[in-house]
CSV table of N, CA and C in Angstrom, one decimal:
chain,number,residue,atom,x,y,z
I,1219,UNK,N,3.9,-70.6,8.2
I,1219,UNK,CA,4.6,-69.4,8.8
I,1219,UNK,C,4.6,-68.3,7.8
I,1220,UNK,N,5.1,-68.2,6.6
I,1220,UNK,CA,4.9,-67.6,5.3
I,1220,UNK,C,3.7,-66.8,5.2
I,1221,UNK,N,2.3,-67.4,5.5
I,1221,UNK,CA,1.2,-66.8,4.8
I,1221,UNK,C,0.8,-66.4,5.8
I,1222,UNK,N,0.9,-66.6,7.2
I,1222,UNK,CA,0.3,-65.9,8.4
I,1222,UNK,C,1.3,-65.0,8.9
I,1223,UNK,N,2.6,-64.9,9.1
I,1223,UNK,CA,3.6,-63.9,10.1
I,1223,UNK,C,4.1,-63.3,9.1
I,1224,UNK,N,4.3,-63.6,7.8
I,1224,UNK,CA,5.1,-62.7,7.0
I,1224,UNK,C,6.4,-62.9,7.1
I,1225,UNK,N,6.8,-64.5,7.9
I,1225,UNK,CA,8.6,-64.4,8.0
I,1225,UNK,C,9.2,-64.6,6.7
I,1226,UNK,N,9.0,-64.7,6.3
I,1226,UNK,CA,9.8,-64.8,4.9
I,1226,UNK,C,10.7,-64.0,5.0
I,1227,UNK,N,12.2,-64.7,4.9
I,1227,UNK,CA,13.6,-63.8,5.0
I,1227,UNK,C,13.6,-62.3,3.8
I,1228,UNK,N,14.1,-61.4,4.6
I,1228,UNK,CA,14.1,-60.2,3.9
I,1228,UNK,C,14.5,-60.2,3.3
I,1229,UNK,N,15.3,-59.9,1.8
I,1229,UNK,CA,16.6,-59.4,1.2
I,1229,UNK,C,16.5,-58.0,0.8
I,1230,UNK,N,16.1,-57.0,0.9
I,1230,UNK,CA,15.8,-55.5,0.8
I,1230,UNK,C,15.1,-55.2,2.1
I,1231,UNK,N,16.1,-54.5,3.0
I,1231,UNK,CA,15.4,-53.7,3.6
I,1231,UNK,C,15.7,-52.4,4.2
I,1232,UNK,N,14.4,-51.6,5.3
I,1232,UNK,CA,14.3,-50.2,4.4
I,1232,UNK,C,15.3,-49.9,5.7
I,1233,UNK,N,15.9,-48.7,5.8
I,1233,UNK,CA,16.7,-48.2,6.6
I,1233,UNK,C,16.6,-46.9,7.7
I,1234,UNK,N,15.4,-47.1,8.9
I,1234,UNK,CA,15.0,-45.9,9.5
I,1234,UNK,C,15.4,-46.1,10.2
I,1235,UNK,N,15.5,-44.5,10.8
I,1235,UNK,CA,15.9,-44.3,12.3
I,1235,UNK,C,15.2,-43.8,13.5
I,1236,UNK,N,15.1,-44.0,14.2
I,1236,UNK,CA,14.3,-42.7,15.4
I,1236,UNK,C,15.3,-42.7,16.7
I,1237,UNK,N,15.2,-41.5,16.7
I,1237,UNK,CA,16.3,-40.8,18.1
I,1237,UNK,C,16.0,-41.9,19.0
I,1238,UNK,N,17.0,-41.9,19.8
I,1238,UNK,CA,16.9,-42.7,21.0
I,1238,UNK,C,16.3,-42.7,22.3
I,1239,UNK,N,16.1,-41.4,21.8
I,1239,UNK,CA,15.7,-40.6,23.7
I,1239,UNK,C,16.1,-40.8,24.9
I,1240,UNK,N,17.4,-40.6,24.6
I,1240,UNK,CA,18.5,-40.6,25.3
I,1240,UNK,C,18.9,-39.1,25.8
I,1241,UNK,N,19.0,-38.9,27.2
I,1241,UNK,CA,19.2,-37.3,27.5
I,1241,UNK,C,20.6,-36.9,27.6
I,1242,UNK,N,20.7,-36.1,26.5
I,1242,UNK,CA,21.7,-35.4,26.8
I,1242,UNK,C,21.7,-33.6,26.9
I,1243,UNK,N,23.0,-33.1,27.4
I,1243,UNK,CA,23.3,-32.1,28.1
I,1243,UNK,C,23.0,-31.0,26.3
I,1244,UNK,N,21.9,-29.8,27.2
I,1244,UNK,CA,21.8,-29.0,26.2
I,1244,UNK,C,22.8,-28.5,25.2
I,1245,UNK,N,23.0,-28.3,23.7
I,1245,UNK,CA,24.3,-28.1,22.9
I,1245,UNK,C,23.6,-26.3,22.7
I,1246,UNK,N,24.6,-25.8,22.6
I,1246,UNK,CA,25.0,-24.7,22.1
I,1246,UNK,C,26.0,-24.0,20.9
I,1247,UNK,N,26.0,-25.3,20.0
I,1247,UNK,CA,26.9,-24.7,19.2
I,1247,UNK,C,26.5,-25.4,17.9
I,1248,UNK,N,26.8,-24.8,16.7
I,1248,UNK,CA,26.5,-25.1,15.2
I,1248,UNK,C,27.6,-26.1,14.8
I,1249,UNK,N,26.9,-27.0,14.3
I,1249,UNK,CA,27.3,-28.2,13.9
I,1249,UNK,C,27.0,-28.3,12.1
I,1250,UNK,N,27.9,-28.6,11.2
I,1250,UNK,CA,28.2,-29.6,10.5
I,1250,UNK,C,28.4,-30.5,9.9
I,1251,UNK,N,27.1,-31.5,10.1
I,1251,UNK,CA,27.3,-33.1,9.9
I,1251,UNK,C,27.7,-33.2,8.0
I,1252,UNK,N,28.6,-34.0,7.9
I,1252,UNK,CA,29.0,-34.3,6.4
I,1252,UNK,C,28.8,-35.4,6.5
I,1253,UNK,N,28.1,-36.0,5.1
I,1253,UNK,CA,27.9,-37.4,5.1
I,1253,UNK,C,29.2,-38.1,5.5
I,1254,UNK,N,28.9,-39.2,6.0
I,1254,UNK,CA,29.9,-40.4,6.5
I,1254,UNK,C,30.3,-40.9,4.8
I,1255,UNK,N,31.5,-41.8,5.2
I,1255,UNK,CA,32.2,-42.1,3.6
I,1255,UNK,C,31.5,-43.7,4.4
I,1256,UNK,N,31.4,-44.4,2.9
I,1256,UNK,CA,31.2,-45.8,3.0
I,1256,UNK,C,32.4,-47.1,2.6
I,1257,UNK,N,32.7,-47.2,3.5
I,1257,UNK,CA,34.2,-48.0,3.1
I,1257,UNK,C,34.4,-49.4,3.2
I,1258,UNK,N,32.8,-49.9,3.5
I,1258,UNK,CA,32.6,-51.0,3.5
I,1258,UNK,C,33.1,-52.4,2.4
I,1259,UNK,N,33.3,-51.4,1.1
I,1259,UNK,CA,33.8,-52.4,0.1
I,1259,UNK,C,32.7,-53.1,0.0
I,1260,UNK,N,31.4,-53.5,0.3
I,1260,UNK,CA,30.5,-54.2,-0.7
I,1260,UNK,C,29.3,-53.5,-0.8
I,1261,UNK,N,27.9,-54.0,-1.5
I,1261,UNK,CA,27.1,-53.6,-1.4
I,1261,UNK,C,26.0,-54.2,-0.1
I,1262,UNK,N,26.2,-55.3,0.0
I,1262,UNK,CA,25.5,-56.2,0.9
I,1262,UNK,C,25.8,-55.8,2.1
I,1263,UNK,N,24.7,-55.6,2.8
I,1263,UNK,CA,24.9,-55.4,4.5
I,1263,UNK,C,24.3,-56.9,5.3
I,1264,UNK,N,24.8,-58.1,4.9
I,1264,UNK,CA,24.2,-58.9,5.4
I,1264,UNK,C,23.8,-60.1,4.5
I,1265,UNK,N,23.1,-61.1,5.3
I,1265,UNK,CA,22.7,-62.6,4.9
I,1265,UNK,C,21.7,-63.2,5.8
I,1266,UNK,N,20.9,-64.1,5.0
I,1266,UNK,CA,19.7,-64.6,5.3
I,1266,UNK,C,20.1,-65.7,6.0
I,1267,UNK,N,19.1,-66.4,6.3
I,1267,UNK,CA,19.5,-67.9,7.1
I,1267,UNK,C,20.2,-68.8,6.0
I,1268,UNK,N,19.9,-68.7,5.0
I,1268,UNK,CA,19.9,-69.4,3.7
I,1268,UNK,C,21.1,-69.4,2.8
I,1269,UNK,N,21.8,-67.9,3.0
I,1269,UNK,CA,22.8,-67.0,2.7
I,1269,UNK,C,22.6,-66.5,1.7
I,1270,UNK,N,21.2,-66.1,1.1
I,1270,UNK,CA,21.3,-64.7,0.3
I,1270,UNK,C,21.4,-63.8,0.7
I,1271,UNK,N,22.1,-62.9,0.0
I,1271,UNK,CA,22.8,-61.5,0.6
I,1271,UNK,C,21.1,-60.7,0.7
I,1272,UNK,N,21.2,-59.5,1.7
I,1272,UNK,CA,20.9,-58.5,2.3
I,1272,UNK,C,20.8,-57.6,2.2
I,1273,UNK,N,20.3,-56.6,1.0
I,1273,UNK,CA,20.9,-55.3,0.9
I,1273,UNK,C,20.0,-54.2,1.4
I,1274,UNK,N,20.2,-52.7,1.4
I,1274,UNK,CA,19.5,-51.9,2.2
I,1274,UNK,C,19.2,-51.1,1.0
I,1275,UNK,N,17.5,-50.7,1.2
I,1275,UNK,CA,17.1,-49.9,0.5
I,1275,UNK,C,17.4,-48.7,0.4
I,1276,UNK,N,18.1,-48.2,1.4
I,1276,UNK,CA,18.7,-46.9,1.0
I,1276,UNK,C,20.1,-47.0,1.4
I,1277,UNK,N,20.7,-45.7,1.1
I,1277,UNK,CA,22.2,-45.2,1.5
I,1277,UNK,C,22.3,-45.8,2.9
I,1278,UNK,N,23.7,-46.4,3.1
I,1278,UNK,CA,23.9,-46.4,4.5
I,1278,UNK,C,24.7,-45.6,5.1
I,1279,UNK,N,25.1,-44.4,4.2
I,1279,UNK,CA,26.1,-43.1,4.3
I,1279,UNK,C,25.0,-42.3,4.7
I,1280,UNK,N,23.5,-42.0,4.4
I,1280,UNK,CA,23.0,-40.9,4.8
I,1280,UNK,C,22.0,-41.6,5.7
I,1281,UNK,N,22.4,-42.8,5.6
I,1281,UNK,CA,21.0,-43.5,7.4
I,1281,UNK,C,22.1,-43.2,8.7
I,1282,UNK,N,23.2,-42.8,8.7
I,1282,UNK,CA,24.2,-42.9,9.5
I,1282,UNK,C,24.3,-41.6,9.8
I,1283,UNK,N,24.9,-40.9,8.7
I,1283,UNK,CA,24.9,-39.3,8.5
I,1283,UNK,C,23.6,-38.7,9.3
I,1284,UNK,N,22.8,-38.8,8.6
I,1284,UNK,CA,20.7,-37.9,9.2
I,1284,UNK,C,20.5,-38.7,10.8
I,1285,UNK,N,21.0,-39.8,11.1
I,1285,UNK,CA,20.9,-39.9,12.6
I,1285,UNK,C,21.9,-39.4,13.8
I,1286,UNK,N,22.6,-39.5,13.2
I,1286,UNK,CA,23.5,-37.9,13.7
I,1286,UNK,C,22.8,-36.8,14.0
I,1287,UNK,N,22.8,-36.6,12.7
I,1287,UNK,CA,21.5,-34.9,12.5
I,1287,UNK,C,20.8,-34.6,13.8
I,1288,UNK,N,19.6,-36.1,13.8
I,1288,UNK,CA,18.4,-36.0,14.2
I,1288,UNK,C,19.0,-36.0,15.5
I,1289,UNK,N,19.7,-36.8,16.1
I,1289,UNK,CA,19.8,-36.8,17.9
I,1289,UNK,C,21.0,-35.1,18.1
I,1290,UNK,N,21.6,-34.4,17.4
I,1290,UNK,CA,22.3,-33.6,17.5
I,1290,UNK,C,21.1,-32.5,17.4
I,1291,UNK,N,20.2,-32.6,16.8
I,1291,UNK,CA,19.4,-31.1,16.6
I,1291,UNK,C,18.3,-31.4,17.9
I,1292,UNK,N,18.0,-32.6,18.0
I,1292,UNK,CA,17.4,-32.9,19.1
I,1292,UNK,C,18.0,-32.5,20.8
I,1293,UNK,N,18.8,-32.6,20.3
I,1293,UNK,CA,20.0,-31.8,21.8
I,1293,UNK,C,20.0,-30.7,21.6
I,1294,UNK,N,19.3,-29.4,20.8
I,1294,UNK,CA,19.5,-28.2,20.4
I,1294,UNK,C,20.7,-27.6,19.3
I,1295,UNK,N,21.6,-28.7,19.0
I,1295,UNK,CA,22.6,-27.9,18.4
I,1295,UNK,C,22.2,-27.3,17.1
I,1296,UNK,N,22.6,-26.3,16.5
I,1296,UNK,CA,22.3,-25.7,15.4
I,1296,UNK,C,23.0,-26.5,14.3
I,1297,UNK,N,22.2,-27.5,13.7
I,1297,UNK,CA,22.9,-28.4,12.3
I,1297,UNK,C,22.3,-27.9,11.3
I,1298,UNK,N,23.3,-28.5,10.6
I,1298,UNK,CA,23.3,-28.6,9.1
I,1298,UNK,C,23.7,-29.7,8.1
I,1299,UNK,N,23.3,-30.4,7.0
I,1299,UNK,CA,23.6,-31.3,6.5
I,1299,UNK,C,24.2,-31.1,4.9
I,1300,UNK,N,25.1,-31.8,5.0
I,1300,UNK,CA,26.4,-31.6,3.4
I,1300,UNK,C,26.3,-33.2,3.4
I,1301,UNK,N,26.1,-33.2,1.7
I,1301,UNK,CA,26.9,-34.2,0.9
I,1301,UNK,C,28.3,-34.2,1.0
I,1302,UNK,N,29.0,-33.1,1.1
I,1302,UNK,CA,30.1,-33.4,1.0
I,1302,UNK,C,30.9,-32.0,1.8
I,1303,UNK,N,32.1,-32.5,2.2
I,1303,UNK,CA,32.8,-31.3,3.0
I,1303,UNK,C,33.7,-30.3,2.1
I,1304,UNK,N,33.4,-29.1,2.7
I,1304,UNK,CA,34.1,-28.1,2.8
I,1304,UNK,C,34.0,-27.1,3.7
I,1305,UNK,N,34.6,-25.4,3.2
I,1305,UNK,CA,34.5,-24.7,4.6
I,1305,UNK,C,33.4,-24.4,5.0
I,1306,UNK,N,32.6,-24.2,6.1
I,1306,UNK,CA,31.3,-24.5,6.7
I,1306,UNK,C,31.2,-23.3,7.6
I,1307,UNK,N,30.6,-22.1,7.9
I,1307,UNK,CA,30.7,-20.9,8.8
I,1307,UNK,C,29.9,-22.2,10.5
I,1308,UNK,N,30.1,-22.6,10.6
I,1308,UNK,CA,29.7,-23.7,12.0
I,1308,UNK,C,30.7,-23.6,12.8
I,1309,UNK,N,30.9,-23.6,14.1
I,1309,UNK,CA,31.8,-24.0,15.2
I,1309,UNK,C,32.7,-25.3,15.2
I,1310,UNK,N,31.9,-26.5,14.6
I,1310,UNK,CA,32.0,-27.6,14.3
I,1310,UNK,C,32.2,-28.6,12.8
I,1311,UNK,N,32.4,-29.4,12.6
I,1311,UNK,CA,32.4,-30.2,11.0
I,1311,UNK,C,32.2,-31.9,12.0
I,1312,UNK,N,31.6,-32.6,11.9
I,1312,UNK,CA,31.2,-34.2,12.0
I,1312,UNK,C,31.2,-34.7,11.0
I,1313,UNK,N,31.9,-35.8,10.8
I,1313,UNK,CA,31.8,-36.9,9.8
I,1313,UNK,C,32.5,-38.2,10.2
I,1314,UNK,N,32.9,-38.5,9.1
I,1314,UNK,CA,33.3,-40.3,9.7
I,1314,UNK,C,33.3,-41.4,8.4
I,1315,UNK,N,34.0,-42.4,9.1
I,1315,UNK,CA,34.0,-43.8,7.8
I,1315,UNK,C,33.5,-44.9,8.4
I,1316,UNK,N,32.4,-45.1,7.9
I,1316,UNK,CA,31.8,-46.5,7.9
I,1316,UNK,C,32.7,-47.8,7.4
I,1317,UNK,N,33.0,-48.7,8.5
I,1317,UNK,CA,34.1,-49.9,8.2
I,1317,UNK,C,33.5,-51.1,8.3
I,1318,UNK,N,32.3,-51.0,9.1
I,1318,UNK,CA,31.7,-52.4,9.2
I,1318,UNK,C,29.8,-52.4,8.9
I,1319,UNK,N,28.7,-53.0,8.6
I,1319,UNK,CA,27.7,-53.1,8.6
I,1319,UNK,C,27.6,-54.1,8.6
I,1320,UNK,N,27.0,-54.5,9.6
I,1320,UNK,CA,26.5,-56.8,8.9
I,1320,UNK,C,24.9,-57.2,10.0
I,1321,UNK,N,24.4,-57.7,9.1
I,1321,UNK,CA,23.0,-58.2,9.8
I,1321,UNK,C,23.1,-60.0,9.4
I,1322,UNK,N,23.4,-61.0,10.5
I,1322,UNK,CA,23.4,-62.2,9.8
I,1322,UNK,C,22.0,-62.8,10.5
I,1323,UNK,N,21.3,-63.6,9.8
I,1323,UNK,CA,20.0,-64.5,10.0
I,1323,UNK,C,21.0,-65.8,10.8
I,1324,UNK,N,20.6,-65.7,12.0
I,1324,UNK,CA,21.2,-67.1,12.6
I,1324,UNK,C,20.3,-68.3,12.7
I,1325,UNK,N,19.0,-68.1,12.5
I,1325,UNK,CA,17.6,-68.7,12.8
I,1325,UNK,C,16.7,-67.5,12.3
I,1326,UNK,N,15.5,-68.8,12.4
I,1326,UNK,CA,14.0,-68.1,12.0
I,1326,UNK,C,14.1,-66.6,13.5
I,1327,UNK,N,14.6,-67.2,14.7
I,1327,UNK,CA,14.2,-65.8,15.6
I,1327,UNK,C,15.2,-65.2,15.8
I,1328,UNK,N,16.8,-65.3,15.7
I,1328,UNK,CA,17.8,-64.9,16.0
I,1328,UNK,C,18.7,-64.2,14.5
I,1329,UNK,N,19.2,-62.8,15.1
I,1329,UNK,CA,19.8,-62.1,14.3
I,1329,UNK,C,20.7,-61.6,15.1
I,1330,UNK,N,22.3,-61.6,14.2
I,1330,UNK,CA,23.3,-61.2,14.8
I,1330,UNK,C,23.9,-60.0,13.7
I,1331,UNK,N,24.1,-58.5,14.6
I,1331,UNK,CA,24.2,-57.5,13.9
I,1331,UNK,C,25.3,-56.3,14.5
I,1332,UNK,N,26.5,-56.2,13.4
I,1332,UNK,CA,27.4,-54.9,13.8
I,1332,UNK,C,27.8,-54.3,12.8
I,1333,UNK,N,27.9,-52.8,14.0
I,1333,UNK,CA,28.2,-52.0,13.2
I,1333,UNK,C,29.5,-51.3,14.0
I,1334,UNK,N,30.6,-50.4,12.8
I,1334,UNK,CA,31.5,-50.1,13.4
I,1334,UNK,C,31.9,-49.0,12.2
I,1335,UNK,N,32.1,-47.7,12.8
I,1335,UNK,CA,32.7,-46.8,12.5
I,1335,UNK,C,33.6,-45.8,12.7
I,1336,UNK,N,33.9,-44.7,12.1
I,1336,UNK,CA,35.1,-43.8,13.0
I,1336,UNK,C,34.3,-42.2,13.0
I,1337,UNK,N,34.5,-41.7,14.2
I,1337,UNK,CA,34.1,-40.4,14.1
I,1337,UNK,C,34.7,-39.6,13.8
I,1338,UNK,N,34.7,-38.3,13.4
I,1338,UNK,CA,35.4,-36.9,13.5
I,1338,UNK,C,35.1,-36.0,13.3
I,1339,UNK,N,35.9,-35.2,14.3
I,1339,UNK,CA,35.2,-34.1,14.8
I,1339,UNK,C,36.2,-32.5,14.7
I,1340,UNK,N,35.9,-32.0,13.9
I,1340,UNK,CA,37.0,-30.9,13.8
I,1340,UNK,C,36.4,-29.5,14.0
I,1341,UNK,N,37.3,-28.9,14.6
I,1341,UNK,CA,37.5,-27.4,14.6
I,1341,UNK,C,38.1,-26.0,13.6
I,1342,UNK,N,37.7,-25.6,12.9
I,1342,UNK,CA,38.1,-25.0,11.7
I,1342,UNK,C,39.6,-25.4,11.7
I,1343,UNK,N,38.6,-26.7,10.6
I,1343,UNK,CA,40.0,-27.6,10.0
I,1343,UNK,C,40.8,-28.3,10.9
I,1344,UNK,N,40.7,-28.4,11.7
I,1344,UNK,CA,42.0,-29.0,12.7
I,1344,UNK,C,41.0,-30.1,13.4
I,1345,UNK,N,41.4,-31.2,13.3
I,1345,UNK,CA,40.9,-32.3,13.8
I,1345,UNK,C,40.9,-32.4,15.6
I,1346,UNK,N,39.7,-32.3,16.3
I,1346,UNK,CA,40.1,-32.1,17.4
I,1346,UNK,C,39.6,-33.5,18.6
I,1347,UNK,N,39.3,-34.4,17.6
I,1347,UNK,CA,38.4,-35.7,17.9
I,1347,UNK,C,38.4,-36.6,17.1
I,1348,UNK,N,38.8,-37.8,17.5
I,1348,UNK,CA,38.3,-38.9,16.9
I,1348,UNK,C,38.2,-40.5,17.2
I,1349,UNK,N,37.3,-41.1,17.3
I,1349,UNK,CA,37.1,-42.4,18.2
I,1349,UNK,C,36.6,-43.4,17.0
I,1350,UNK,N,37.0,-44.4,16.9
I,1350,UNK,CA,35.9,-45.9,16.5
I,1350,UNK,C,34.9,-46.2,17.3
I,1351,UNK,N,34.4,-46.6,17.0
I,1351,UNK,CA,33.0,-47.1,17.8
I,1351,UNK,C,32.2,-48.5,16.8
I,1352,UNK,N,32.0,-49.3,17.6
I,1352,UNK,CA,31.6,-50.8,18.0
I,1352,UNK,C,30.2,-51.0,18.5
I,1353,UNK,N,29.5,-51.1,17.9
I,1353,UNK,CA,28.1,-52.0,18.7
I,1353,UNK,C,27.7,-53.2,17.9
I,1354,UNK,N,27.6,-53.9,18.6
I,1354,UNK,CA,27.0,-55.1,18.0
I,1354,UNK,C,25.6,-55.8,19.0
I,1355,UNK,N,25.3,-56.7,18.1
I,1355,UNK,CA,23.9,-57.3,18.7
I,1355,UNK,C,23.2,-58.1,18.3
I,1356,UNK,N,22.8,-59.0,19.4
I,1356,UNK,CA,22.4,-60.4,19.4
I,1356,UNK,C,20.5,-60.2,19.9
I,1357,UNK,N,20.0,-60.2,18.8
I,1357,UNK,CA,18.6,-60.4,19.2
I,1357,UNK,C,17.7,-61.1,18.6
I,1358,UNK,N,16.8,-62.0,19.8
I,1358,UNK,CA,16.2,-62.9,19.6
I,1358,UNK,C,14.5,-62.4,19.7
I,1359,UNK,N,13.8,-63.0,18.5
I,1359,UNK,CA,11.8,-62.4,18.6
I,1359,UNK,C,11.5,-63.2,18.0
I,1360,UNK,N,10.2,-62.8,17.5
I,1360,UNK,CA,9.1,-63.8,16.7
I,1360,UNK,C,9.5,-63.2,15.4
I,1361,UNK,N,9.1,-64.3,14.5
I,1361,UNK,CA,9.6,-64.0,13.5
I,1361,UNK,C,8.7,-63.2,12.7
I,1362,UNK,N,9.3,-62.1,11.7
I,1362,UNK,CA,8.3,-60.6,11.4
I,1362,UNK,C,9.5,-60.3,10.1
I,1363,UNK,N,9.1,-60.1,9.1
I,1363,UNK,CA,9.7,-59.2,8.1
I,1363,UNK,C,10.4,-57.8,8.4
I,1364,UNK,N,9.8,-57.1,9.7
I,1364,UNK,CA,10.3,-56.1,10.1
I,1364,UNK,C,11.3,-56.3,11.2
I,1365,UNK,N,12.2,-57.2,11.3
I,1365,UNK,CA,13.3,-57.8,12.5
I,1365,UNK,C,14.3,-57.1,12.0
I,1366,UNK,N,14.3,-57.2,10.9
I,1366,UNK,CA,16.1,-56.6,10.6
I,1366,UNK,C,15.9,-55.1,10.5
I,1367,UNK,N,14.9,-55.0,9.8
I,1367,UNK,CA,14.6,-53.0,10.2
I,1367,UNK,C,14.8,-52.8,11.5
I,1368,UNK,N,14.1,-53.5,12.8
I,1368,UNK,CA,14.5,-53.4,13.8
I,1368,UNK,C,15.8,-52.9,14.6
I,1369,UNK,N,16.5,-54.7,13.9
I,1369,UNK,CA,17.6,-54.9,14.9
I,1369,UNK,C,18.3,-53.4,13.6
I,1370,UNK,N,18.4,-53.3,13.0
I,1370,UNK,CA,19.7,-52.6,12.9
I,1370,UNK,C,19.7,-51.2,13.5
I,1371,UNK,N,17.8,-51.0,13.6
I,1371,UNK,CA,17.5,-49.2,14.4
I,1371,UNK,C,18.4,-48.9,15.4
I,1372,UNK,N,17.8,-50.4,16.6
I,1372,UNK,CA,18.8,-50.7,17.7
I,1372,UNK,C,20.3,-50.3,17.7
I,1373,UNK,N,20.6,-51.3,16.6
I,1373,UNK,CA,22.1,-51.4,16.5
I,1373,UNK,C,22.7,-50.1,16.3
I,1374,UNK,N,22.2,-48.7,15.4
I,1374,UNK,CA,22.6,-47.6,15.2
I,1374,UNK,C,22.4,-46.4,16.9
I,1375,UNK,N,21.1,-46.9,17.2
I,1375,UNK,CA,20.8,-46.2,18.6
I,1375,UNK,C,21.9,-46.6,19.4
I,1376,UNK,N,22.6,-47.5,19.7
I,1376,UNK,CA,23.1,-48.2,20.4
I,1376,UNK,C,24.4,-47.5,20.4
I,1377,UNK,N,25.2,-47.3,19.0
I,1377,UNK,CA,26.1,-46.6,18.8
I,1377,UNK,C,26.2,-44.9,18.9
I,1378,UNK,N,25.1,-44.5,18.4
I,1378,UNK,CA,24.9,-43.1,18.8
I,1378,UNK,C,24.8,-42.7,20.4
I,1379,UNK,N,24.5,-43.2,20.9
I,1379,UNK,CA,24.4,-43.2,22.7
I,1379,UNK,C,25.4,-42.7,22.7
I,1380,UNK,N,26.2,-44.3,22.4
I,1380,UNK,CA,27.7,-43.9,23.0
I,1380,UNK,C,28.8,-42.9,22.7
I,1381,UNK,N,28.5,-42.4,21.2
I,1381,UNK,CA,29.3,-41.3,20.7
I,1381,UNK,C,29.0,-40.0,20.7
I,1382,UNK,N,27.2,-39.9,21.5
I,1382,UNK,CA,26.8,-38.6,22.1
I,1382,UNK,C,27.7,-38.6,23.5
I,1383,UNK,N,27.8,-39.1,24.2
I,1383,UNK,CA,28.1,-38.7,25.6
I,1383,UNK,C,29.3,-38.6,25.4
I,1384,UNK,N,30.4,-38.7,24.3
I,1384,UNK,CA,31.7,-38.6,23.8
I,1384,UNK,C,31.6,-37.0,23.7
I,1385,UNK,N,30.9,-37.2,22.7
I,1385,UNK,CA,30.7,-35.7,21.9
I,1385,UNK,C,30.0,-34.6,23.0
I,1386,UNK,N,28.8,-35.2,23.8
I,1386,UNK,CA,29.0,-33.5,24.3
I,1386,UNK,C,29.8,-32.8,25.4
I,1387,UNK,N,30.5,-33.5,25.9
I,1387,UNK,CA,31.5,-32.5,26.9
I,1387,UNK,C,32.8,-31.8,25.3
I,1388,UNK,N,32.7,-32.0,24.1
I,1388,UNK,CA,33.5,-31.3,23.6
I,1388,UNK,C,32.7,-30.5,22.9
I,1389,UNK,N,31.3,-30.9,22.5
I,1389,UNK,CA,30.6,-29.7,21.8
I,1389,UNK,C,30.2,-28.5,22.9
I,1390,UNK,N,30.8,-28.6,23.9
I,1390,UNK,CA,30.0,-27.3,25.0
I,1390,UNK,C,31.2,-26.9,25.5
């Protein structure tokens, strides 16, 4: 299995996103995105079948934050991206606290993966929004080095859906 599929459990892996292509309602207003805070308390996003920890090649504060970005600018809104907040000439300010990340190896085919964060959404300065949000996910394939890059794309698509269709009856 090793020398033909490449299953060999991950323990670094890379962290990309691609929009969903999910339709939503044209935006018309300048957005804000501030990176997300990481309040996860560890470094590890996860465990192997084996239970070596999991870790992500990149930030999970700006794979969170830039997929924002990308489905928000993709809707037309006029974004922008900050390391860090302050006052912003935007209509808008987006950010949030990452509370959960987890990818567990349940099996050679099965991975079990959530995420959970909080949104927010303000209007010069005045907080005018804000929801937690929940996706998790159970997915079973052949076994591939590239499963957990996968499941977690899923797992973040999955969550941005739901917090677009939140978000644009307020961003319009």
């Amino acid at each position: 299995c090793l020398l033909f599929f490449g299953c060999a459990p991950q323990t670094r892996v890379d962290l990309v996103y691609q929009p969903s292509g999910v339709k939503v309602s044209p935006c018309q207003k300048s957005l804000a995105i501030v990176t997300f805070m990481d309040k996860r308390g560890k470094d590890a996003i996860g465990e192997t079948l084996k239970g070596v920890p999991i870790h992500a090649k990149d930030s999970v504060s700006s794979w969170i934050s830039r997929a924002f970005y990308d489905e928000l600018e993709r809707s037309g809104c006029q974004v922008e991206y900050h390391d860090t907040g302050a006052m912003f000439k935007t209509d808008f300010k987006l950010t949030g606290d990452i509370k959960e990340l987890k990818i567990i190896q349940m099996s050679h085919t099965e991975f079990d993966a959530r995420l959970r964060l909080n949104v927010v959404v303000q209007a010069e300065e005045q907080q005018i929004f804000t929801k937690e949000y929940v996706s998790a996910l159970t997915k079973k394939t052949i076994p591939s080095s590239d499963v957990p890059k996968q499941v977690l794309t899923e797992l973040l698509q999955s969550l941005i859906q739901e917090a677009l269709s939140d978000l644009e009856e307020r961003l319009n």
